[in-house]
Coordinates of C-alpha atoms in Angstrom, one line a residue:
M1 CA -134.3 77.5 -92.1
N2 CA -132.3 74.8 -93.9
G3 CA -132.0 71.5 -91.9
E4 CA -135.1 72.0 -89.8
Q5 CA -135.8 68.3 -90.2
K6 CA -132.7 67.6 -88.0
V7 CA -134.6 68.9 -85.0
T8 CA -136.2 66.1 -83.0
A9 CA -138.5 66.0 -80.0
G10 CA -135.6 65.0 -77.9
H11 CA -133.8 68.2 -78.8
R12 CA -136.9 70.3 -78.0
Q13 CA -137.1 68.8 -74.5
R14 CA -133.8 70.5 -73.7
L15 CA -132.7 74.1 -73.7
A16 CA -132.3 76.3 -76.8
V17 CA -129.4 78.6 -76.0
V18 CA -128.8 81.8 -78.0
Y19 CA -125.2 82.9 -77.7
L20 CA -124.3 86.6 -78.3
R21 CA -120.8 88.0 -78.7
Q22 CA -119.2 91.1 -80.1
S23 CA -115.5 91.8 -80.1
S24 CA -115.3 95.2 -78.4
L25 CA -117.4 97.6 -76.3
A26 CA -117.2 100.1 -79.2
Q27 CA -119.0 97.5 -81.5
V28 CA -121.6 97.1 -78.8
R29 CA -122.1 100.8 -78.6
D30 CA -122.0 101.6 -82.4
N31 CA -123.2 98.4 -84.1
T32 CA -126.6 98.2 -82.4
E33 CA -128.2 96.5 -85.4
S34 CA -125.9 93.5 -85.1
T35 CA -126.8 93.2 -81.4
L36 CA -130.6 93.3 -82.2
R37 CA -130.1 90.6 -84.9
Q38 CA -128.5 88.3 -82.4
Y39 CA -131.2 88.8 -79.8
D40 CA -133.8 88.1 -82.5
L41 CA -132.4 84.5 -82.7
A42 CA -134.6 83.8 -79.7
E43 CA -137.7 84.2 -82.0
T44 CA -136.0 81.7 -84.4
A45 CA -135.7 79.1 -81.6
I46 CA -139.4 79.6 -80.8
R47 CA -140.2 79.2 -84.6
L48 CA -138.3 75.9 -84.5
G49 CA -140.6 74.5 -81.9
W50 CA -139.0 75.5 -78.5
P51 CA -141.3 77.1 -75.9
S52 CA -140.2 80.5 -74.8
A53 CA -139.6 79.3 -71.3
Q54 CA -137.0 76.9 -72.8
V55 CA -135.1 79.5 -74.6
K56 CA -132.0 80.9 -72.8
V57 CA -130.0 83.9 -73.9
I58 CA -126.3 84.2 -72.9
D59 CA -125.0 87.7 -73.5
A60 CA -122.2 87.9 -71.0
D61 CA -119.6 88.0 -73.7
L62 CA -120.7 91.2 -75.3
G63 CA -117.5 93.2 -75.7
C64 CA -115.2 90.2 -75.5
S65 CA -112.7 89.1 -78.2
G66 CA -113.1 85.6 -79.6
R67 CA -109.4 84.9 -79.8
Q68 CA -109.4 82.8 -76.7
A69 CA -112.1 81.1 -74.5
A70 CA -110.5 81.4 -71.1
S71 CA -111.5 85.0 -70.6
R72 CA -115.2 84.5 -71.8
A73 CA -117.5 83.6 -68.9
G74 CA -120.5 83.3 -71.3
L75 CA -118.8 80.6 -73.4
Q76 CA -117.6 78.7 -70.4
E77 CA -121.2 78.7 -69.1
L78 CA -122.4 77.4 -72.5
V79 CA -119.8 74.6 -72.5
G80 CA -120.7 73.5 -69.0
Q81 CA -124.4 73.2 -69.9
V82 CA -123.5 71.3 -73.0
C83 CA -121.4 68.9 -71.1
I84 CA -124.2 68.0 -68.7
G85 CA -126.7 67.5 -71.6
E86 CA -129.0 70.4 -70.9
V87 CA -128.7 72.0 -74.3
G88 CA -130.6 70.8 -77.4
I89 CA -129.5 73.5 -79.8
I90 CA -127.0 76.4 -79.9
L91 CA -128.1 79.4 -82.0
V92 CA -125.6 82.0 -83.2
L93 CA -125.6 84.6 -85.9
E94 CA -122.3 83.3 -87.3
V95 CA -120.1 80.5 -86.2
S96 CA -117.3 83.0 -85.7
R97 CA -119.3 84.4 -82.7
L98 CA -118.5 81.2 -80.8
A99 CA -114.8 81.3 -81.4
R100 CA -112.1 82.8 -83.6
C101 CA -109.7 80.1 -82.5
S102 CA -109.9 76.7 -84.4
A103 CA -108.8 74.8 -81.3
D104 CA -111.5 76.3 -79.1
F105 CA -114.1 75.8 -81.8
A106 CA -113.1 72.1 -82.4
R107 CA -113.3 71.4 -78.7
L108 CA -116.8 72.8 -78.5
L109 CA -117.9 70.8 -81.6
E110 CA -116.6 67.6 -80.1
L111 CA -118.5 68.2 -76.8
A112 CA -121.7 69.0 -78.8
R113 CA -121.3 65.8 -80.8
L114 CA -121.0 63.7 -77.7
A115 CA -124.0 65.4 -76.1
D116 CA -126.1 65.3 -79.3
T117 CA -126.4 69.1 -79.4
L118 CA -127.4 70.9 -82.6
L119 CA -125.7 74.1 -83.9
A120 CA -127.6 76.6 -85.9
D121 CA -126.5 79.8 -87.7
A122 CA -127.9 82.0 -90.4
D123 CA -127.2 79.3 -93.1
G124 CA -129.1 76.4 -91.3
V125 CA -129.0 73.7 -88.7
Y126 CA -126.0 71.4 -88.3
D127 CA -126.0 68.0 -86.7
L128 CA -122.5 67.4 -85.2
Q129 CA -123.0 63.6 -85.5
D130 CA -123.1 64.1 -89.3
F131 CA -119.6 64.0 -90.9
N132 CA -120.6 66.4 -93.6
D133 CA -122.0 69.0 -91.2
R134 CA -118.8 68.7 -89.1
L135 CA -116.8 69.2 -92.2
V136 CA -118.7 72.4 -93.2
L137 CA -118.4 73.8 -89.7
G138 CA -114.7 73.1 -89.7
I139 CA -114.2 74.9 -92.9
K140 CA -116.2 77.8 -91.5
S141 CA -114.1 77.8 -88.4
T142 CA -110.9 78.0 -90.4
I143 CA -112.3 80.9 -92.6
S144 CA -113.4 82.9 -89.5
E145 CA -109.9 82.5 -88.0
S146 CA -108.2 83.5 -91.2
E147 CA -110.4 86.6 -91.4
L148 CA -108.6 87.9 -88.3
H149 CA -105.2 87.4 -90.0
L150 CA -106.4 89.1 -93.3
M151 CA -108.1 92.0 -91.5
A152 CA -105.1 92.6 -89.2
G153 CA -102.7 92.4 -92.1
R154 CA -104.7 95.0 -94.0
M155 CA -105.0 97.4 -91.1
H156 CA -101.3 97.0 -90.2
A157 CA -100.2 97.7 -93.8
A158 CA -102.5 100.8 -93.8
R159 CA -101.0 102.0 -90.5
V160 CA -97.4 101.5 -91.7
S161 CA -98.2 103.3 -95.0
A162 CA -99.5 106.3 -93.2
A163 CA -96.7 106.2 -90.6
E164 CA -94.0 106.1 -93.4
R165 CA -95.4 109.4 -94.5
G166 CA -95.6 110.7 -91.0
R167 CA -99.4 111.1 -91.2
L168 CA -100.5 108.4 -88.7
R169 CA -101.9 110.1 -85.6
C170 CA -100.7 108.6 -82.4
R171 CA -101.0 109.6 -78.8
L172 CA -98.8 112.7 -78.3
P173 CA -96.8 113.2 -75.1
I174 CA -97.5 116.3 -73.0
G175 CA -96.1 119.4 -74.6
Y176 CA -97.5 118.5 -78.0
V177 CA -101.0 118.8 -79.6
Y178 CA -102.5 118.4 -83.0
D179 CA -103.6 121.6 -84.8
D180 CA -106.7 121.9 -87.0
D181 CA -104.7 120.6 -90.0
G182 CA -103.6 117.5 -88.1
A183 CA -100.0 118.6 -87.8
C184 CA -98.0 118.1 -84.6
V185 CA -97.2 121.4 -82.9
M186 CA -96.1 122.5 -79.5
D187 CA -98.8 123.0 -76.9
P188 CA -100.1 126.6 -77.1
D189 CA -100.2 126.7 -73.3
E190 CA -97.0 128.6 -72.2
Q191 CA -97.0 127.0 -68.8
V192 CA -97.1 123.5 -70.2
R193 CA -94.1 124.3 -72.6
A194 CA -92.2 125.9 -69.7
A195 CA -92.7 122.8 -67.5
V196 CA -91.5 120.4 -70.3
T197 CA -88.5 122.5 -71.2
D198 CA -87.5 122.8 -67.5
V199 CA -87.6 119.0 -67.1
F200 CA -85.0 118.5 -69.8
A201 CA -82.9 121.4 -68.5
T202 CA -83.0 120.1 -65.0
F203 CA -82.2 116.6 -66.2
R204 CA -79.0 117.9 -67.9
Q205 CA -78.2 119.7 -64.7
V206 CA -78.7 117.0 -62.1
G207 CA -78.2 114.0 -64.3
S208 CA -80.8 111.7 -62.8
A209 CA -84.6 111.2 -62.8
F210 CA -84.8 111.4 -59.0
G211 CA -82.9 114.7 -59.1
V212 CA -85.6 116.1 -61.4
V213 CA -88.4 114.8 -59.1
E214 CA -86.7 116.5 -56.2
A215 CA -86.4 119.8 -58.2
F216 CA -90.1 119.5 -59.1
R217 CA -91.1 118.7 -55.5
R218 CA -92.9 122.0 -55.0
R219 CA -94.1 122.3 -58.6
P220 CA -97.0 120.5 -60.4
F221 CA -96.5 118.9 -63.7
P222 CA -99.1 118.7 -66.5
R223 CA -100.7 115.7 -68.1
R224 CA -103.4 115.1 -70.7
V225 CA -106.3 112.8 -69.9
F226 CA -107.0 110.2 -72.5
G227 CA -110.4 108.4 -72.7
R228 CA -113.5 108.6 -70.6
A229 CA -115.5 111.8 -69.9
Y230 CA -112.4 114.1 -69.4
A231 CA -110.6 113.1 -72.6
G232 CA -108.2 115.9 -73.7
Q233 CA -108.4 117.9 -70.5
L234 CA -105.3 119.2 -68.9
Q235 CA -104.6 118.2 -65.3
W236 CA -101.7 119.1 -63.0
G237 CA -100.1 116.7 -60.5
R238 CA -97.0 115.3 -59.0
L239 CA -94.1 114.4 -61.2
T240 CA -92.7 110.8 -60.7
S241 CA -89.3 109.3 -61.6
S242 CA -90.8 106.8 -64.0
R243 CA -92.6 109.6 -65.8
V244 CA -89.3 111.5 -66.1
Q245 CA -87.6 108.5 -67.6
R246 CA -90.4 108.0 -70.1
T247 CA -90.2 111.8 -71.0
V248 CA -86.4 111.8 -71.4
A249 CA -86.5 108.6 -73.5
N250 CA -89.3 109.7 -75.8
P251 CA -87.8 110.7 -79.3
T252 CA -90.9 112.9 -80.0
Y253 CA -89.3 115.7 -78.0
A254 CA -86.3 115.6 -80.3
G255 CA -88.5 116.4 -83.2
A256 CA -88.6 112.8 -84.6
Y257 CA -91.6 110.9 -85.7
V258 CA -91.2 107.3 -84.7
Y259 CA -93.5 104.3 -85.3
G260 CA -92.9 100.7 -84.2
R261 CA -90.8 101.3 -81.0
R262 CA -92.7 98.4 -79.3
V263 CA -93.8 95.1 -80.7
D264 CA -96.5 92.7 -79.3
S265 CA -96.1 89.0 -79.1
R266 CA -98.3 86.3 -77.6
Q267 CA -96.9 83.9 -75.0
L268 CA -98.2 80.7 -73.7
Q269 CA -99.0 80.7 -69.9
P270 CA -98.7 77.7 -67.6
D271 CA -102.5 77.5 -67.3
G272 CA -102.8 77.0 -71.1
T273 CA -103.9 80.5 -71.9
T274 CA -102.0 83.1 -73.9
R275 CA -101.3 86.7 -73.1
T276 CA -99.9 89.6 -75.1
V277 CA -96.4 90.8 -74.1
T278 CA -95.0 94.1 -75.2
T279 CA -91.2 94.5 -75.8
R280 CA -89.1 97.4 -76.9
R281 CA -87.2 97.3 -80.2
P282 CA -83.6 98.6 -80.3
R283 CA -83.3 102.0 -82.0
D284 CA -81.7 100.6 -85.1
Q285 CA -84.8 98.3 -85.6
W286 CA -87.5 101.0 -85.6
P287 CA -89.5 100.6 -88.8
V288 CA -90.2 104.3 -89.2
L289 CA -88.0 107.2 -88.1
I290 CA -88.5 110.6 -89.6
A291 CA -86.1 113.3 -88.2
E292 CA -87.1 117.0 -88.0
H293 CA -90.8 116.0 -88.4
H294 CA -92.1 118.7 -86.0
P295 CA -90.8 121.4 -83.7
A296 CA -88.4 120.0 -81.1
Y297 CA -87.7 120.8 -77.4
L298 CA -84.1 119.5 -77.9
T299 CA -81.7 118.3 -80.5
W300 CA -81.3 114.8 -81.5
S301 CA -77.7 114.7 -80.2
T302 CA -78.9 115.9 -76.8
Y303 CA -81.6 113.2 -76.8
L304 CA -78.9 110.5 -77.4
D305 CA -76.8 112.0 -74.7
N306 CA -79.8 111.8 -72.3
L307 CA -80.2 108.2 -73.1
Q308 CA -76.6 107.5 -72.2
I309 CA -77.1 109.2 -68.9
L310 CA -80.2 107.1 -68.2
A311 CA -78.3 103.9 -69.1
A312 CA -75.4 105.1 -66.8
N313 CA -77.9 105.3 -63.9
H314 CA -79.4 101.9 -64.4
T315 CA -77.8 100.0 -61.5
A316 CA -79.6 96.7 -62.4
A317 CA -77.4 96.7 -65.6
H318 CA -74.3 97.0 -63.4
A319 CA -74.0 100.8 -63.9
R320 CA -72.3 102.8 -61.1
P321 CA -73.9 106.3 -61.0
V322 CA -72.7 109.1 -58.8
R323 CA -74.0 108.8 -55.2
E324 CA -74.2 111.2 -52.3
S325 CA -71.7 109.3 -50.1
P326 CA -68.5 111.0 -49.2
A327 CA -66.4 108.1 -50.7
L328 CA -64.9 109.8 -53.8
C329 CA -64.1 106.7 -55.9
Q330 CA -67.4 104.9 -55.2
G331 CA -68.5 103.1 -58.3
I332 CA -65.3 103.4 -60.3
I333 CA -62.8 101.6 -58.1
R334 CA -61.8 98.0 -58.8
C335 CA -59.7 95.2 -57.2
G336 CA -56.4 94.7 -59.2
S337 CA -56.2 91.1 -57.9
C338 CA -59.4 89.6 -59.1
G339 CA -60.7 92.4 -61.3
Q340 CA -64.0 92.7 -59.5
A341 CA -65.6 96.0 -58.6
M342 CA -65.0 97.0 -55.0
Q343 CA -67.9 97.9 -52.8
T344 CA -68.1 100.9 -50.4
R345 CA -68.9 99.9 -46.9
Y346 CA -69.7 102.0 -43.8
H347 CA -69.2 100.6 -40.4
H348 CA -70.3 103.3 -37.9
R349 CA -70.7 107.0 -37.6
S350 CA -67.3 107.7 -36.2
H351 CA -65.9 106.4 -39.6
P352 CA -68.1 108.2 -42.1
H353 CA -65.9 107.7 -45.1
G354 CA -66.0 104.0 -44.9
T355 CA -63.8 101.4 -46.7
Y356 CA -63.4 100.0 -50.1
A357 CA -63.8 96.2 -49.9
C358 CA -63.4 93.5 -52.6
D359 CA -66.5 91.5 -53.0
R360 CA -64.5 88.3 -53.1
I361 CA -63.2 88.6 -49.6
N362 CA -66.3 86.9 -48.2
S363 CA -66.7 84.5 -51.2
H364 CA -65.5 81.0 -51.5
Q365 CA -62.8 81.8 -54.0
P366 CA -60.8 84.8 -52.7
T367 CA -57.4 85.5 -54.1
S368 CA -54.4 85.8 -51.8
T369 CA -54.1 89.6 -52.4
C370 CA -57.8 90.6 -52.3
R371 CA -58.2 93.1 -49.5
S372 CA -60.1 96.1 -48.1
I373 CA -58.7 99.5 -47.6
D374 CA -59.6 102.7 -46.0
A375 CA -61.4 105.0 -48.4
V376 CA -59.7 108.2 -47.0
C377 CA -56.3 106.9 -48.1
V378 CA -57.3 106.3 -51.7
D379 CA -59.5 109.4 -52.0
T380 CA -56.7 111.7 -50.7
M381 CA -54.2 110.4 -53.2
V382 CA -56.6 110.4 -56.2
A383 CA -57.9 113.9 -55.4
R384 CA -54.2 115.1 -55.2
R385 CA -53.5 113.7 -58.7
L386 CA -56.7 115.2 -60.0
L387 CA -56.0 118.7 -58.7
A388 CA -52.5 118.5 -60.1
A389 CA -53.9 117.7 -63.5
L390 CA -56.3 120.7 -63.5
T391 CA -55.1 123.8 -65.4
P392 CA -56.5 127.4 -65.7
A393 CA -58.1 126.2 -69.0
E394 CA -60.9 124.7 -66.8
I395 CA -62.1 128.3 -66.0
T396 CA -64.5 128.3 -68.9
W397 CA -66.1 125.0 -67.6
T398 CA -66.6 126.5 -64.2
L399 CA -68.2 129.7 -65.4
A400 CA -70.5 127.7 -67.7
A401 CA -71.7 125.7 -64.6
A402 CA -72.4 128.9 -62.8
D403 CA -74.4 130.2 -65.7
E404 CA -76.4 127.0 -65.7
V405 CA -77.2 127.4 -62.1
T406 CA -78.4 130.9 -62.6
S407 CA -80.5 129.9 -65.7
R408 CA -82.1 127.0 -63.7
A409 CA -83.1 129.5 -61.0
K410 CA -84.7 131.8 -63.5
R411 CA -86.7 128.9 -65.1
T412 CA -88.0 127.9 -61.7
V413 CA -89.2 131.4 -60.9
Y414 CA -90.7 131.7 -64.4
A415 CA -92.7 128.5 -64.0
A416 CA -94.0 129.7 -60.6
E417 CA -95.0 133.0 -62.1
L418 CA -96.9 131.2 -64.9
A419 CA -98.7 129.1 -62.2
V420 CA -99.8 132.3 -60.5
Q421 CA -101.0 133.8 -63.8
R422 CA -103.1 130.7 -64.4
A423 CA -104.6 130.7 -60.9
R424 CA -105.4 134.5 -61.2
Y425 CA -107.1 133.9 -64.5
H426 CA -109.3 131.2 -63.1
A427 CA -110.1 133.2 -60.0
D428 CA -111.1 136.3 -62.1
R429 CA -113.3 134.1 -64.3
A430 CA -115.0 132.6 -61.3
E431 CA -115.6 136.0 -59.8
R432 CA -117.1 137.3 -63.1
A433 CA -119.4 134.3 -63.3
F434 CA -120.5 134.9 -59.7
H435 CA -121.4 138.5 -60.2
A436 CA -123.2 137.8 -63.5
V437 CA -125.7 135.3 -61.9
E438 CA -129.2 136.4 -61.1
P439 CA -129.7 137.2 -57.4
G440 CA -132.9 135.2 -57.3
N441 CA -131.2 132.0 -58.4
R442 CA -129.7 131.1 -55.0
L443 CA -128.7 127.5 -55.9
V444 CA -126.5 128.7 -58.8
A445 CA -125.2 131.6 -56.8
R446 CA -124.2 129.4 -53.9
T447 CA -122.4 127.0 -56.3
L448 CA -120.5 129.8 -58.1
E449 CA -119.5 131.3 -54.8
T450 CA -118.0 128.0 -53.7
Q451 CA -116.1 127.8 -56.9
W452 CA -114.9 131.4 -56.5
E453 CA -113.6 130.6 -53.1
A454 CA -111.8 127.5 -54.2
R455 CA -110.1 129.5 -57.0
L456 CA -109.0 132.2 -54.5
S457 CA -107.5 129.5 -52.3
Q458 CA -105.6 128.1 -55.3
L459 CA -104.4 131.6 -56.2
A460 CA -103.1 132.1 -52.6
D461 CA -101.3 128.8 -52.7
A462 CA -99.6 129.7 -56.0
E463 CA -98.5 133.1 -54.7
A464 CA -97.2 131.5 -51.5
T465 CA -95.2 129.0 -53.6
L466 CA -93.8 131.8 -55.7
A467 CA -92.7 133.7 -52.7
D468 CA -91.1 130.7 -51.1
I469 CA -89.2 129.9 -54.4
R470 CA -87.9 133.5 -54.6
A471 CA -86.9 133.4 -50.9
G472 CA -85.0 130.1 -51.4
L473 CA -82.9 131.2 -54.4
P474 CA -79.2 130.7 -53.8
A475 CA -77.1 133.9 -53.4
L476 CA -74.5 133.4 -56.1
P477 CA -71.3 135.6 -56.1
D478 CA -70.7 137.9 -59.0
R479 CA -68.8 136.8 -62.1
A480 CA -65.6 138.3 -61.1
A481 CA -65.7 136.3 -57.8
L482 CA -66.4 133.2 -59.7
H483 CA -63.5 133.8 -62.1
H484 CA -61.2 134.3 -59.2
L485 CA -62.4 131.2 -57.5
A486 CA -62.1 129.2 -60.7
E487 CA -58.5 130.2 -61.0
D488 CA -57.8 128.4 -57.8
A489 CA -59.0 124.7 -58.3
H490 CA -57.9 123.8 -54.8
A491 CA -60.2 126.4 -53.3
L492 CA -63.1 125.3 -55.6
W493 CA -62.5 121.6 -54.6
S494 CA -62.5 122.3 -50.8
A495 CA -65.2 125.0 -50.9
P496 CA -68.0 124.3 -48.4
T497 CA -70.6 124.8 -51.2
T498 CA -69.1 122.0 -53.3
T499 CA -71.0 118.9 -52.6
D500 CA -69.7 115.3 -52.7
R501 CA -71.7 114.7 -55.8
D502 CA -70.0 117.7 -57.5
R503 CA -66.5 116.4 -56.6
K504 CA -67.4 113.0 -57.9
R505 CA -68.7 114.4 -61.2
L506 CA -65.5 116.5 -61.6
L507 CA -63.4 113.3 -60.8
R508 CA -65.3 111.2 -63.4
T509 CA -64.9 113.9 -66.0
L510 CA -61.2 113.2 -66.1
I511 CA -60.6 109.8 -64.5
A512 CA -62.1 106.6 -66.0
D513 CA -61.5 104.3 -63.1
V514 CA -59.2 103.6 -60.2
T515 CA -57.6 100.2 -59.4
I516 CA -56.1 99.0 -56.1
L517 CA -53.0 97.0 -57.3
P518 CA -51.4 94.2 -55.4
E519 CA -48.6 95.4 -53.1
P520 CA -46.3 93.0 -51.2
D521 CA -45.6 95.6 -48.6
H522 CA -48.8 95.8 -46.5
A523 CA -47.6 99.1 -45.0
K524 CA -48.1 100.7 -48.5
I525 CA -50.8 100.8 -51.1
S526 CA -50.5 101.0 -54.9
I527 CA -53.0 102.8 -56.9
G528 CA -53.6 102.6 -60.6
I529 CA -55.3 105.6 -62.2
R530 CA -56.7 105.4 -65.8
W531 CA -57.6 108.8 -67.3
H532 CA -60.2 109.3 -70.0
T533 CA -57.5 110.3 -72.4
G534 CA -56.1 106.7 -72.2
A535 CA -53.0 107.6 -70.1
T536 CA -52.4 105.6 -67.1
E537 CA -50.2 106.1 -64.0
R538 CA -49.3 104.1 -60.9
V539 CA -49.0 105.8 -57.5
T540 CA -47.6 104.2 -54.4
C541 CA -47.9 105.7 -50.9
S542 CA -48.1 104.7 -47.3
R543 CA -51.3 103.5 -45.7
C544 CA -53.2 106.0 -43.6

């Protein structure tokens, strides 16, 4: 080895530390030859004159990236021993194994210089007290760090090139799989397709992620396992609101191929370390967007409408979605004095409708005309104006809503029937396996019998769920009755089957917002109504 003359007896009286590192666990698993070469450095230390008892191998960083030193326990142990003067030489296969960051590498070199510790790689031995050796190691450190940039740039360019052609394979959401030719197709499992389709249909019906979760409360939802021993397997579990939001916001279901929706950036932490932060790009900044790339569960326009519904439900962004409370104007009523949104407050059970109160009443800067008002007074007047604006032309809208309810009930029953078919298939398969086993093989027979019993139990649960769903279907009147009811908007509005949420949705379909205008006479209230058509009107009436 070049530079062996730099090793002195003083160095041999201290430890010879062999430091091992590979960037990922996949490299440790696949690149076994590189690992063996690094372990062989212990023989190099013995050949340089160190006894085997004085050779220490640090391999705690196998599978750790060299971008930063904070997360590498092995490097921290090495630096600690260098600082207390226990290390005579550090042996690495390449200097890039120590660090891919020039700052971390320069800090280690300075500590090694102060402790008179040598550094050795495949090219030779370096004395850190020699300026030329420090210069060579500094150049190597810069080259090793630049390699990361060059390799990352080449790989990113290759990914973008494949993505621009729609050929870069990414993780697909549930409902899609890759066929033998690598094309993105719908999942061949009919039950999976039905579940995904029903999620979008239910979301359009209820208008919120929590409403979809409630509709799927008694139904499992599929997911694909990624990684580990069960990679690619289909599992069924509970549907959550966060998963509904991710599903609705995923453009893949609209048949679009998208690359670059998220961007990673590194941020400096207070403790001096850095971490990767992932942020979402706006839709107009997506690097790759290929429409009609694969079969779709919904159209692109429907996907955009769903995004608007999600945004309208995001209360943290000052949205005011429809709630279950009886206050009709909740979320769209404002104070005409200060312009702030008015809150709905409930005092006790004897007053369930509550009051509309201006936020600035309890603030330090209220206006002289900010006030609270009984919700019943405002709701009664607004509902009267709404019903007066409705015409028989709304019959089509009402009948379409009834058809949607019927279609949703059919989809729910169909999904439960598919679950029963799947459970019956697995039960029949377990039964055939049990009857095919040799009678003398008792251990296998006992295991198969247990599996058969479990499958029969799952079948019984699926059949019970189907029976409960069929029994719980709403009894809808015939189309003639619906047509007659739709002709009378007042009866539809006051029908016991019409919920507060339904009334609020009908109200918001026509009315943009309601404003409580200043009124000098405290015995009266003045209400401003702004319709979605742009028309406005002012209504004055007596207080309740």
